[in-house]
Tab-separated table of C-alpha atoms in Angstrom:
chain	number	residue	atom	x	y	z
A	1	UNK	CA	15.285	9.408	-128.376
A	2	UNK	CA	18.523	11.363	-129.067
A	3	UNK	CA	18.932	12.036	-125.266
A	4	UNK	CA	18.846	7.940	-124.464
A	5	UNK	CA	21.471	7.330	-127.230
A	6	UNK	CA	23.694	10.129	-125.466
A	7	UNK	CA	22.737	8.502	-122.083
A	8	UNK	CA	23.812	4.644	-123.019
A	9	UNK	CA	26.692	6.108	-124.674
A	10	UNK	CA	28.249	7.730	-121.828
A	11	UNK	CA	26.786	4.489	-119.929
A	12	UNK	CA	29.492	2.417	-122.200
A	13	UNK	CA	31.600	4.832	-122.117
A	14	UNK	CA	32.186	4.976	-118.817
A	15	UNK	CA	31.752	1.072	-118.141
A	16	UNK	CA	34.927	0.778	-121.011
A	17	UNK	CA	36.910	3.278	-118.967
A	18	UNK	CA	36.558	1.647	-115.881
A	19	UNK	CA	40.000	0.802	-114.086
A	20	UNK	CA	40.074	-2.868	-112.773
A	21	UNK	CA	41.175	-3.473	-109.203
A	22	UNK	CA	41.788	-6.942	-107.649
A	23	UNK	CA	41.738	-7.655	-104.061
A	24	UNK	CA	43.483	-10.631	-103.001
A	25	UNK	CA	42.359	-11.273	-98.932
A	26	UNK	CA	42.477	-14.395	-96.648
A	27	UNK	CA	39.698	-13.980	-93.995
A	28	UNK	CA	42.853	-14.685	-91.390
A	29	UNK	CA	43.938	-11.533	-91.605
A	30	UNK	CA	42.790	-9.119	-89.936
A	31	UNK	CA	44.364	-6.132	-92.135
A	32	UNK	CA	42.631	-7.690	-95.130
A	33	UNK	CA	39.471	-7.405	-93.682
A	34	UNK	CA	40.217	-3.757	-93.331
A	35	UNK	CA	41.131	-3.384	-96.887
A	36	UNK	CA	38.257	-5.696	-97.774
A	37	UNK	CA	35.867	-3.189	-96.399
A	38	UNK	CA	37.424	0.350	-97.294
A	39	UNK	CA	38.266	-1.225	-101.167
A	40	UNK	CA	34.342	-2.124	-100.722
A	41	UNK	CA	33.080	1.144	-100.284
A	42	UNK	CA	34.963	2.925	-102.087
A	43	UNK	CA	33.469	0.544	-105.069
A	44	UNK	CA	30.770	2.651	-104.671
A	45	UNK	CA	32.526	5.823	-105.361
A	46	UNK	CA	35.218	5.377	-107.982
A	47	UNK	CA	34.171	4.347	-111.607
A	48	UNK	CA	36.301	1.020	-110.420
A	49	UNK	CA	35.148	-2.471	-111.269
A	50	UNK	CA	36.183	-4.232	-108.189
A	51	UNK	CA	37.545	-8.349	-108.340
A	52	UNK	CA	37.246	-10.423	-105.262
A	53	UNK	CA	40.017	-12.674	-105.201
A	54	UNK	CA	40.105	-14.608	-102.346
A	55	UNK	CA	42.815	-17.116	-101.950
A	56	UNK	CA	45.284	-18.626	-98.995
A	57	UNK	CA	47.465	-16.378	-97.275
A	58	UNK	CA	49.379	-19.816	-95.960
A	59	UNK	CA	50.299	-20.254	-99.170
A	60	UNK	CA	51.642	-16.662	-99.848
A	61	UNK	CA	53.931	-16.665	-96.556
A	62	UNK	CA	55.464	-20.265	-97.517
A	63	UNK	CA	55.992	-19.329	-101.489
A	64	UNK	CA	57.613	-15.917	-100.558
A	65	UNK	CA	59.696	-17.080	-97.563
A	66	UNK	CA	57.856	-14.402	-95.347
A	67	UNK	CA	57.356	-15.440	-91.778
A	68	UNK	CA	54.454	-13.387	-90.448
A	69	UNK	CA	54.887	-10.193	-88.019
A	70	UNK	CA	53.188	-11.180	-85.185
A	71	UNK	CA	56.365	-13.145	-84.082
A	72	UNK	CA	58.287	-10.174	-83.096
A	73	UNK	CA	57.165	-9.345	-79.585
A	74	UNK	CA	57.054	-5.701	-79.968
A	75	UNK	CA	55.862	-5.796	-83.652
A	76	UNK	CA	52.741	-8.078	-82.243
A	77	UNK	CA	51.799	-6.017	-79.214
A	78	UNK	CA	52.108	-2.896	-81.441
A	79	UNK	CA	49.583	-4.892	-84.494
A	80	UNK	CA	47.482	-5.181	-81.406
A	81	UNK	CA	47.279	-1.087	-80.669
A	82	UNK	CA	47.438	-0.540	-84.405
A	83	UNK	CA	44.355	-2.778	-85.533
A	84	UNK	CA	42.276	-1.814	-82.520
A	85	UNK	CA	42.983	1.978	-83.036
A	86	UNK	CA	41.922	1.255	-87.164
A	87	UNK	CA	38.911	-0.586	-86.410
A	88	UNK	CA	37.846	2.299	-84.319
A	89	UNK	CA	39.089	4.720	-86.887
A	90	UNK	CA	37.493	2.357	-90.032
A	91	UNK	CA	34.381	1.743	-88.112
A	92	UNK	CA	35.229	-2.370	-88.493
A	93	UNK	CA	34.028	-4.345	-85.387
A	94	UNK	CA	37.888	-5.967	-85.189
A	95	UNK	CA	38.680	-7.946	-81.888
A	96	UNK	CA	41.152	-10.329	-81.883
A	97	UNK	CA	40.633	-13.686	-80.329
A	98	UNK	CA	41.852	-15.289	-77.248
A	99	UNK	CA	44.272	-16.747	-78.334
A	100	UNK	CA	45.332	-15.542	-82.008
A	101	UNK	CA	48.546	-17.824	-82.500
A	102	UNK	CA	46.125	-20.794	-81.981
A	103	UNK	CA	43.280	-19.616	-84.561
A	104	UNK	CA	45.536	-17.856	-87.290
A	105	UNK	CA	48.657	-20.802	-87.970
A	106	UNK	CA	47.089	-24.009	-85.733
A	107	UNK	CA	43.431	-24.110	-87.099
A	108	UNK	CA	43.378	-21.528	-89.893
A	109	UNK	CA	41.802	-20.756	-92.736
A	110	UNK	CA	42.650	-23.332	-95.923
A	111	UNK	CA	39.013	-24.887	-94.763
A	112	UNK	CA	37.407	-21.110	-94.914
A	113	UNK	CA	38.851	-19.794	-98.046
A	114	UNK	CA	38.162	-23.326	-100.016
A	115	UNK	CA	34.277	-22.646	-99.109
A	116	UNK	CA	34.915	-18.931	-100.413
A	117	UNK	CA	36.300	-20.164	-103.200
A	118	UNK	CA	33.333	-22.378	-103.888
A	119	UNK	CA	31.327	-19.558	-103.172
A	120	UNK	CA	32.605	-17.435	-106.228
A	121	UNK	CA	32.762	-20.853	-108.374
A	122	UNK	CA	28.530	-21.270	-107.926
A	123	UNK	CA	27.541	-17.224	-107.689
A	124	UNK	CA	26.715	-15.559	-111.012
A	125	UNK	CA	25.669	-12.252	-112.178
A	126	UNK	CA	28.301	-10.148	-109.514
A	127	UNK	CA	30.023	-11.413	-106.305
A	128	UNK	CA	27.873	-10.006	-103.196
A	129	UNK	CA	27.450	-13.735	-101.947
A	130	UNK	CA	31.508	-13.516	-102.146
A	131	UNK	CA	31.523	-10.122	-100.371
A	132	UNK	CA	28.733	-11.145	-97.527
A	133	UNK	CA	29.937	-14.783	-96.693
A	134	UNK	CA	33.730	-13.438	-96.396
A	135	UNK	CA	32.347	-10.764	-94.083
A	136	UNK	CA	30.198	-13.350	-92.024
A	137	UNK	CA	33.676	-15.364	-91.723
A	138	UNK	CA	35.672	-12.107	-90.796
A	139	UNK	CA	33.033	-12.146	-88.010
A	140	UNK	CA	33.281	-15.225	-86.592
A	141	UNK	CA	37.298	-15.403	-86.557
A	142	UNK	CA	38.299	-11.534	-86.165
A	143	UNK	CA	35.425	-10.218	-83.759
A	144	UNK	CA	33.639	-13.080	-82.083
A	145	UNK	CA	36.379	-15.617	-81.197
A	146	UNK	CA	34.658	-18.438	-83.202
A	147	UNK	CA	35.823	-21.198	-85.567
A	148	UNK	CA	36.014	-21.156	-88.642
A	149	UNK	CA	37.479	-24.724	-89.376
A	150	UNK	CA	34.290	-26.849	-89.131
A	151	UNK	CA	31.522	-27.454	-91.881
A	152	UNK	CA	29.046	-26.085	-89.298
A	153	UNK	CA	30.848	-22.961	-88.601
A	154	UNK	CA	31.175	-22.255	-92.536
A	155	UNK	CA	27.328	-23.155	-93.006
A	156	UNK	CA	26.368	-20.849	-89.956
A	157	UNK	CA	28.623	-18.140	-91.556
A	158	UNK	CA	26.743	-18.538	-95.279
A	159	UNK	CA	23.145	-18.513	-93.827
A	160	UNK	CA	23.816	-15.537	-91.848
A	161	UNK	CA	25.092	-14.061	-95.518
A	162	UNK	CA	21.705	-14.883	-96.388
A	163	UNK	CA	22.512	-18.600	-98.332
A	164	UNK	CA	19.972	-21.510	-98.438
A	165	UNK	CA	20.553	-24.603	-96.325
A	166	UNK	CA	20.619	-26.280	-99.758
A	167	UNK	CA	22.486	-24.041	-101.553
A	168	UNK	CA	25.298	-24.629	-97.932
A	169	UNK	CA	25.171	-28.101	-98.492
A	170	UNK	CA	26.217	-28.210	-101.821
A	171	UNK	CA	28.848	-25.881	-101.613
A	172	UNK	CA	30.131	-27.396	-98.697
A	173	UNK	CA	30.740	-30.391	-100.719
A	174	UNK	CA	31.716	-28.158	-103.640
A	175	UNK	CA	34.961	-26.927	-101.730
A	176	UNK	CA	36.199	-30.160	-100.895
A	177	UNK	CA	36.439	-31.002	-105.197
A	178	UNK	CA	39.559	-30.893	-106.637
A	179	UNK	CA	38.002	-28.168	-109.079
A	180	UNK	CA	37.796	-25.706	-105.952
A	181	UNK	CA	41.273	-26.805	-104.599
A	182	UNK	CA	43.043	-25.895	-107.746
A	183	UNK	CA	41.309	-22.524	-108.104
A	184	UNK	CA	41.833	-21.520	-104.837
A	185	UNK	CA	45.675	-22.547	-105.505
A	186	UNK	CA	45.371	-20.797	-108.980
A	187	UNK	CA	44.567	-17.467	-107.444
A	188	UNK	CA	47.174	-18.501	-104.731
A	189	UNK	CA	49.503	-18.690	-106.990
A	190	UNK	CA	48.787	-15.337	-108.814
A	191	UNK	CA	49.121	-13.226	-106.458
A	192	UNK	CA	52.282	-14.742	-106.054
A	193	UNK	CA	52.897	-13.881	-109.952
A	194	UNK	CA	52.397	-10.477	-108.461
A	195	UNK	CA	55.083	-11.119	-106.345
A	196	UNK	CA	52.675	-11.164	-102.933
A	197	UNK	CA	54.725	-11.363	-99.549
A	198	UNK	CA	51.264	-10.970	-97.887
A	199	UNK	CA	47.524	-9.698	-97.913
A	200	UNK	CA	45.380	-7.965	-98.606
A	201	UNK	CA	47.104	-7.432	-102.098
A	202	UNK	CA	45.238	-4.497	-104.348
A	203	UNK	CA	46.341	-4.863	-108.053
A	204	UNK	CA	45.333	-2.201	-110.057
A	205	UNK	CA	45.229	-2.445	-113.619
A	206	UNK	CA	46.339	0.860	-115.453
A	207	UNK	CA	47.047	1.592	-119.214
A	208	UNK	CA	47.754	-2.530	-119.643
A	209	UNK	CA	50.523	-1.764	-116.441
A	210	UNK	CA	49.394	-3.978	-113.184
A	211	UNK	CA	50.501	-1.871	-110.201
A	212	UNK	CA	50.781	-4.082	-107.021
A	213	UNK	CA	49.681	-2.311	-103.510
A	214	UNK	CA	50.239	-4.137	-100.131
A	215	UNK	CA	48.761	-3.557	-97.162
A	216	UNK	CA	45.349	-1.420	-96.258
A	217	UNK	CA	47.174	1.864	-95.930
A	218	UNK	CA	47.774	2.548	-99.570
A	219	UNK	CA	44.646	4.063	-100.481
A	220	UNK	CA	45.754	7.427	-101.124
A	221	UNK	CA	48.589	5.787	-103.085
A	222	UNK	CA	45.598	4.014	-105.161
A	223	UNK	CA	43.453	7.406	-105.874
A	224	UNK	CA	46.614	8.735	-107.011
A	225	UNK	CA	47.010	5.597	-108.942
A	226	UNK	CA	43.886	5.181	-110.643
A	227	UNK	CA	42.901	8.867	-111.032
A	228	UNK	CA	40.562	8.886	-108.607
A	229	UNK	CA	39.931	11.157	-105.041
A	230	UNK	CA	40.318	9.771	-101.815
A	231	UNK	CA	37.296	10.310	-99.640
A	232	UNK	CA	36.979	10.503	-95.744
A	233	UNK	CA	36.280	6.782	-95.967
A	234	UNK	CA	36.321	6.099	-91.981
A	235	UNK	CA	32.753	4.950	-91.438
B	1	UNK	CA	46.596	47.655	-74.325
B	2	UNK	CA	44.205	44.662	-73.261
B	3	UNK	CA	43.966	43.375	-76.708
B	4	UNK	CA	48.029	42.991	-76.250
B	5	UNK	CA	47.007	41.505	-73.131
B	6	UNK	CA	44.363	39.054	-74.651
B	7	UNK	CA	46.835	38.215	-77.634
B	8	UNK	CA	49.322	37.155	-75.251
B	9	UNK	CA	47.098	34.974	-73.213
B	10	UNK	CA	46.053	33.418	-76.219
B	11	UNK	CA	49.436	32.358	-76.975
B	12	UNK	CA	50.259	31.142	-74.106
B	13	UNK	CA	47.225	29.299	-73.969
B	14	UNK	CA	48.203	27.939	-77.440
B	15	UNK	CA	51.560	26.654	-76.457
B	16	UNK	CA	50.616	25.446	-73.390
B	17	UNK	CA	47.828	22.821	-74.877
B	18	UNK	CA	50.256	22.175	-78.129
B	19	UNK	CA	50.453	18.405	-77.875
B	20	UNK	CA	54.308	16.967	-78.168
B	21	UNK	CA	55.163	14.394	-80.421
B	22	UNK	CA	58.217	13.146	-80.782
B	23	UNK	CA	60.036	11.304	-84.082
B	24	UNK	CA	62.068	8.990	-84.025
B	25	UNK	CA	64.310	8.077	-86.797
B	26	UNK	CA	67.673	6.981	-88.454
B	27	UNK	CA	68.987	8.415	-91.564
B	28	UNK	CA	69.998	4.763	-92.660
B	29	UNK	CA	65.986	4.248	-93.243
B	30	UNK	CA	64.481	5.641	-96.180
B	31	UNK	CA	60.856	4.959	-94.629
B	32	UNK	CA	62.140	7.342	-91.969
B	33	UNK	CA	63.091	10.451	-94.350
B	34	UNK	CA	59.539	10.316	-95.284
B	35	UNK	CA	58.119	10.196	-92.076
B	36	UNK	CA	60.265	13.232	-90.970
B	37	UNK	CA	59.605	15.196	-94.585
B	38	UNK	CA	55.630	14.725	-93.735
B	39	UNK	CA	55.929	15.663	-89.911
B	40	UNK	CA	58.127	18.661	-90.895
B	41	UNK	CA	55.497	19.925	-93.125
B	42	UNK	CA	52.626	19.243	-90.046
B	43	UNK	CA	54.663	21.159	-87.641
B	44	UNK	CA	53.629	24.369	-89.451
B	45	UNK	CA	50.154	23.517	-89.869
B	46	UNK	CA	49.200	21.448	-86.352
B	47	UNK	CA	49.328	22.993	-83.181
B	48	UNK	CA	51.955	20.616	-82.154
B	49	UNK	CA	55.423	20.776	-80.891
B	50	UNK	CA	57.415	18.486	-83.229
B	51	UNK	CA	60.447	17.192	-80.886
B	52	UNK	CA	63.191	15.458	-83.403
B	53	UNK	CA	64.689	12.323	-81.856
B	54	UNK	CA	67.774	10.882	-83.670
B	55	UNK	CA	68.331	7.047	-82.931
B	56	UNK	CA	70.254	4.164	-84.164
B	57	UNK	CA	67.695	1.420	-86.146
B	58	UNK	CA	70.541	-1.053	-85.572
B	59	UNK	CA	70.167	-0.737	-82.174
B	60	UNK	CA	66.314	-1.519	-82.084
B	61	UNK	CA	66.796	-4.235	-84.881
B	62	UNK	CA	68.747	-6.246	-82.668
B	63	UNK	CA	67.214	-5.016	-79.061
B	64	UNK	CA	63.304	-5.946	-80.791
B	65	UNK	CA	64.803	-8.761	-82.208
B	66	UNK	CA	63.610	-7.637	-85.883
B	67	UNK	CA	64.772	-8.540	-88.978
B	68	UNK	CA	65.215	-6.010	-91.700
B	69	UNK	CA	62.082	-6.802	-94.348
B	70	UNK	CA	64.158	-6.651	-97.079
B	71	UNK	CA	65.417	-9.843	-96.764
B	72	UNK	CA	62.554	-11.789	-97.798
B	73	UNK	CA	63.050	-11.361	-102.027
B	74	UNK	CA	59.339	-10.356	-102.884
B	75	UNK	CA	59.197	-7.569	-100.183
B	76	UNK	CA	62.597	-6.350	-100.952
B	77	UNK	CA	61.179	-5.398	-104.790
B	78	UNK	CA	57.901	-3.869	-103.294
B	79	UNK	CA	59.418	-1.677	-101.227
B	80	UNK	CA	61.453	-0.057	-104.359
B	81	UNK	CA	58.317	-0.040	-106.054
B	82	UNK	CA	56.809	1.638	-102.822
B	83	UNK	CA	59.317	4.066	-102.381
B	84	UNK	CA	59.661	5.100	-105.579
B	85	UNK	CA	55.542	5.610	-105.529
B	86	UNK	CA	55.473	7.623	-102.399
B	87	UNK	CA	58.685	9.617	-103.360
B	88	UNK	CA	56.687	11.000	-106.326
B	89	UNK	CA	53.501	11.450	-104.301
B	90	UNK	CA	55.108	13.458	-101.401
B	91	UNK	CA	58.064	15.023	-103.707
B	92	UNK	CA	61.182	13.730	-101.395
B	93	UNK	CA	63.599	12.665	-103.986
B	94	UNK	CA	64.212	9.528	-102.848
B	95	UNK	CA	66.646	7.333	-105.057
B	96	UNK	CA	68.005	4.057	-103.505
B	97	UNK	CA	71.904	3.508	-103.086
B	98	UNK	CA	73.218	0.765	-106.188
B	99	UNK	CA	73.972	-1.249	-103.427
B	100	UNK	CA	71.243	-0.752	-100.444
B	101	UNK	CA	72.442	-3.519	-98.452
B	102	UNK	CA	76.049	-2.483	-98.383
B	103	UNK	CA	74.811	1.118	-97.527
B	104	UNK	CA	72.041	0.033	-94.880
B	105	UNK	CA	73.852	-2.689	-93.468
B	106	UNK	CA	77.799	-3.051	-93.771
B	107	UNK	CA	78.471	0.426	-93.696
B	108	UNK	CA	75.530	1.460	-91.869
B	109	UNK	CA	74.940	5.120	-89.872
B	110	UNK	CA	76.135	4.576	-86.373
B	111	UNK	CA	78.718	7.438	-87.069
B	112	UNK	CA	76.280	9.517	-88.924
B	113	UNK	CA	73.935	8.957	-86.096
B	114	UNK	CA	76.013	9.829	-83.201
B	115	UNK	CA	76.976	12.907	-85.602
B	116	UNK	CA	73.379	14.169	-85.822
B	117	UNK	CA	73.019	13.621	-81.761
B	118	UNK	CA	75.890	15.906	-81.328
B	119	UNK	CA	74.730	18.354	-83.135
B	120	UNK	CA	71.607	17.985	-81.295
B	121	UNK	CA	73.825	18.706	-78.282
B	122	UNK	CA	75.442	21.665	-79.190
B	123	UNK	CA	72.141	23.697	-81.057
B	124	UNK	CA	70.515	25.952	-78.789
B	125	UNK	CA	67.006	27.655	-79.431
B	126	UNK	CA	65.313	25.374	-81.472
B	127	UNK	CA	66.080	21.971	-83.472
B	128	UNK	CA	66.665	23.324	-87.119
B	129	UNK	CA	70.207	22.419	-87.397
B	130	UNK	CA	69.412	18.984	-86.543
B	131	UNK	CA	66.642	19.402	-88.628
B	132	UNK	CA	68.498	20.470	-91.901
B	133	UNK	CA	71.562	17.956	-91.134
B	134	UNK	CA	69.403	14.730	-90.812
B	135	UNK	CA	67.933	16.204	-94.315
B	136	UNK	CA	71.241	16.275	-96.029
B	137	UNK	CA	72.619	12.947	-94.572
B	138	UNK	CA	69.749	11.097	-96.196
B	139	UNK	CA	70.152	13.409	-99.485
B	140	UNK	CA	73.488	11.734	-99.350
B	141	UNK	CA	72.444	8.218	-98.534
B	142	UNK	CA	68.785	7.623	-100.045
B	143	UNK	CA	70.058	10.562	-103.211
B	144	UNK	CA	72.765	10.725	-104.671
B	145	UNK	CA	74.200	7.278	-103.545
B	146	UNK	CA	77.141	8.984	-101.351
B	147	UNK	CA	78.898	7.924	-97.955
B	148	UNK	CA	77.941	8.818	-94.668
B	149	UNK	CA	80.186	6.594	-92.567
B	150	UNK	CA	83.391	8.856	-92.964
B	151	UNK	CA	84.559	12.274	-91.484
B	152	UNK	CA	84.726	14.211	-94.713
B	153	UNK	CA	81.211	13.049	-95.829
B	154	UNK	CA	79.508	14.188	-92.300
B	155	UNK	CA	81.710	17.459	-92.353
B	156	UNK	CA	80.226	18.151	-96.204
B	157	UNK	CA	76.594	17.537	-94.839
B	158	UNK	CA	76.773	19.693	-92.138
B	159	UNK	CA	78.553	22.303	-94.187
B	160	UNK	CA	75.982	22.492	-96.897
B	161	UNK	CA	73.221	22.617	-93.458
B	162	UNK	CA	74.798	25.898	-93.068
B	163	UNK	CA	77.333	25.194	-90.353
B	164	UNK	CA	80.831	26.367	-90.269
B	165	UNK	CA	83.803	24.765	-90.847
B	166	UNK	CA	84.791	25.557	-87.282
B	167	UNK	CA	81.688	24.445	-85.945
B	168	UNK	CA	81.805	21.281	-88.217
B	169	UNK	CA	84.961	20.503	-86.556
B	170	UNK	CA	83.974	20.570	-82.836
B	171	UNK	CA	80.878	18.624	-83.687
B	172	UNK	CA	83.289	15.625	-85.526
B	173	UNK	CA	85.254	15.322	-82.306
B	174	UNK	CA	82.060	15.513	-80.130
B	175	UNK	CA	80.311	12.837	-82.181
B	176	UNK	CA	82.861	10.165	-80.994
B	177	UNK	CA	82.831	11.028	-77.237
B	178	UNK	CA	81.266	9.317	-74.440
B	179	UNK	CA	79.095	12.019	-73.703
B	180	UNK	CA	77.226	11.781	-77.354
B	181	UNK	CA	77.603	8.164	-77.713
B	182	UNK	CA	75.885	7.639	-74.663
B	183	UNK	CA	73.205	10.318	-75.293
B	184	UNK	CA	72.482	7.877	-78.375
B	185	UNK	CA	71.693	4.961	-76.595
B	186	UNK	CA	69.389	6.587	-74.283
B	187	UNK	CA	67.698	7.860	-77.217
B	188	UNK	CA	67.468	4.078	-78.607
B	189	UNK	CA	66.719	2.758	-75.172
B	190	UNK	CA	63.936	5.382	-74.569
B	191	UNK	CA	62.600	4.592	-78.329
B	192	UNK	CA	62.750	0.464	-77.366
B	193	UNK	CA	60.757	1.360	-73.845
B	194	UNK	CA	57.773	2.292	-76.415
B	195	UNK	CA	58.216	-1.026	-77.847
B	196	UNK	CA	60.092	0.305	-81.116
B	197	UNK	CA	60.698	-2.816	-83.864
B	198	UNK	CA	61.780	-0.365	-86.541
B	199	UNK	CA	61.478	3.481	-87.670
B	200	UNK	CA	60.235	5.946	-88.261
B	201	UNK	CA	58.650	6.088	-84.857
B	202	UNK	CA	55.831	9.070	-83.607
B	203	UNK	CA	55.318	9.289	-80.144
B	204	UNK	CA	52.201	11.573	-79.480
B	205	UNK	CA	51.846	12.807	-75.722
B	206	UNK	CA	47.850	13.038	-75.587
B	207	UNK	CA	46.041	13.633	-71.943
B	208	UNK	CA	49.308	12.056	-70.274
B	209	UNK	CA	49.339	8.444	-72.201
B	210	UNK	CA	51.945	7.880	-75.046
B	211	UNK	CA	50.095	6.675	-78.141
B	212	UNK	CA	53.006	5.236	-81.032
B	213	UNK	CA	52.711	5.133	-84.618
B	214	UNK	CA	54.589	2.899	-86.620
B	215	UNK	CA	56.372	3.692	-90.091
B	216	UNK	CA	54.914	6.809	-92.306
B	217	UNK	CA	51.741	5.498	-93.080
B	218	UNK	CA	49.726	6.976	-90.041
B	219	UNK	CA	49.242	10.356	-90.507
B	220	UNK	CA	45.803	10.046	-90.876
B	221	UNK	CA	45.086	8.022	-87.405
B	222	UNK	CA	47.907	10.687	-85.635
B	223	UNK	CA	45.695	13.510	-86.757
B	224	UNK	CA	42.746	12.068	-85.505
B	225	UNK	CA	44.973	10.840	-82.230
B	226	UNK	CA	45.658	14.470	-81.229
B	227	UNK	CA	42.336	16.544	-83.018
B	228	UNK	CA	43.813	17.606	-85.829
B	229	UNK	CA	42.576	17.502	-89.966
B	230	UNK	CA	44.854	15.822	-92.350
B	231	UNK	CA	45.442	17.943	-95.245
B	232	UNK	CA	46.835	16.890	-98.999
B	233	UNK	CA	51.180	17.313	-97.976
B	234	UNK	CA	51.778	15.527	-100.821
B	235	UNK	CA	53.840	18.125	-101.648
């Protein structure tokens, strides 16, 4: 009996002294998705309690004034080296599309990250539908060249994340509301509180400070952060 | 006798599979000091043979057609934020200039630059002269908030690198030849034929291909580039 009251106690205990971290990410880009998925398993190894926040990276670049890299010939054909050499490195099945200008600024992802939104707005008790649909969508856009505008390319992405037809069809409907538009432009907006310039955007929360990390190549940075070790996280 | 022999093989079979990399970098960017700080500290631990490349960033700014990322308000505070972060975790004390854009971009480091490359010139036997100047031209710059454009303030760096007054004074009147300013560009030009759109910038020579690394946030994708473990340099 005395051994369970020990046992819960440390339970709390530890729950209490869990660090929050937020993750802001826009399935359009690709470097999110690599934070997405090292911030996701290293949930599993630092006492971290995790927050999805997905929200428009569209919105980020025209509220900060930042114009994105890819624009700058050699910056782009070096993004292209870079994210195929972390993908390999990261184990994350990255491959850019055709044509990248066409499905990151002409189609992207307001469409996308309104259904994600929608997605966190319906799922209780933890955010793995968040986590699996965003993934499915990183799929489709960053390693198999497909839309991600349509209704049927977000339903195909949310059964595959294992979602009911049913439960599709009513989200789908769900992120058109002007409930899901404003909280996707809530969280929009802040990151942008957190003075974001782009994603993915990892704010940790230490001793009541928020300390802002850009980019997925801050993880070290974050251990150091947050207490924590880094791990050979590569696959 | 034959163990002499079979140490010296071994060497030479050591140096002769050491993989080159070279660094490229500009004292004018703080991004770079850390870069060559972390490479420094490899150099002694890798089997690699760490060739120091002094260039001028203004050069590849405007030959990339890059813009300096400071400019956009939002990134301009993260960096501090950054550098201040990754000063403390890899103990280079790194303190930015009142005024970084007058020191980065009206005064600048073409002198400082051309400087550095003669003294790369003149140094026979090895590259720590142009090792330990670079180091106290960004102690000046990215430090203690000092000049580096004028004669005296290149003449105390090198001085406090160990070099005489007499050699000090050769090097000055070097640094504004032909010769050296010439030798520069090259150096530029060669790090723009790898595509450079900023610095620091690691070339690794790896079964006869050039692989580049961007910034000083690779280290961990270099090691595994040339077989190598990464190992905690934070300090």
């Amino acid at each position: 009996m005395c051994n369970i009251v020990i046992i819960v106690e440390k339970i709390l205990q530890m729950a209490s002294s869990r660090k929050v971290i937020e993750l802001f990410y826009d399935v359009v880009s690709p470097y999110s998705w690599l934070g997405f998925e090292v911030m996701c398993r290293y949930r599993n190894v630092w006492n971290i309690d995790l927050k999805l926040r997905p929200a428009f990276l569209g919105g980020i670049m025209q509220g900060s004034g930042n114009k994105p890299p890819g624009l700058v010939p050699n910056k782009f054909l070096y993004m292209t080296t870079d994210l195929h050499r972390l993908a390999q490195y990261f184990q994350v099945p990255i491959s850019p599309p055709a044509d990248p200008f066409e499905a990151m600024f002409e189609k992207g992802s307001l469409s996308a990250m309104r259904f994600v939104a929608a997605v966190q707005e319906r799922e209780v008790g933890g955010d793995k539908q968040v986590e699996q649909v965003s993934r499915e969508l990183w799929m489709r856009i960053w390693s198999q060249d497909k839309d991600i505008t349509q209704p049927a390319s977000l339903s195909e992405a949310a059964m595959k994340a294992g979602l009911s037809a049913c439960e599709v069809e009513e989200l789908l409907k769900l992120s058109t509301s002007k409930e899901i538009k404003d909280k996707l432009k809530r969280s929009t907006q802040e990151a942008l509180d957190h003075r974001a310039f782009g994603f993915p955007l990892a704010v940790c929360h230490v001793n009541g400070k928020a300390e802002v990390f850009f980019g997925s190549d801050r993880f070290e940075l974050i251990a150091h952060c947050i207490g924590e070790p880094t791990l050979p996280l590569a696959s």
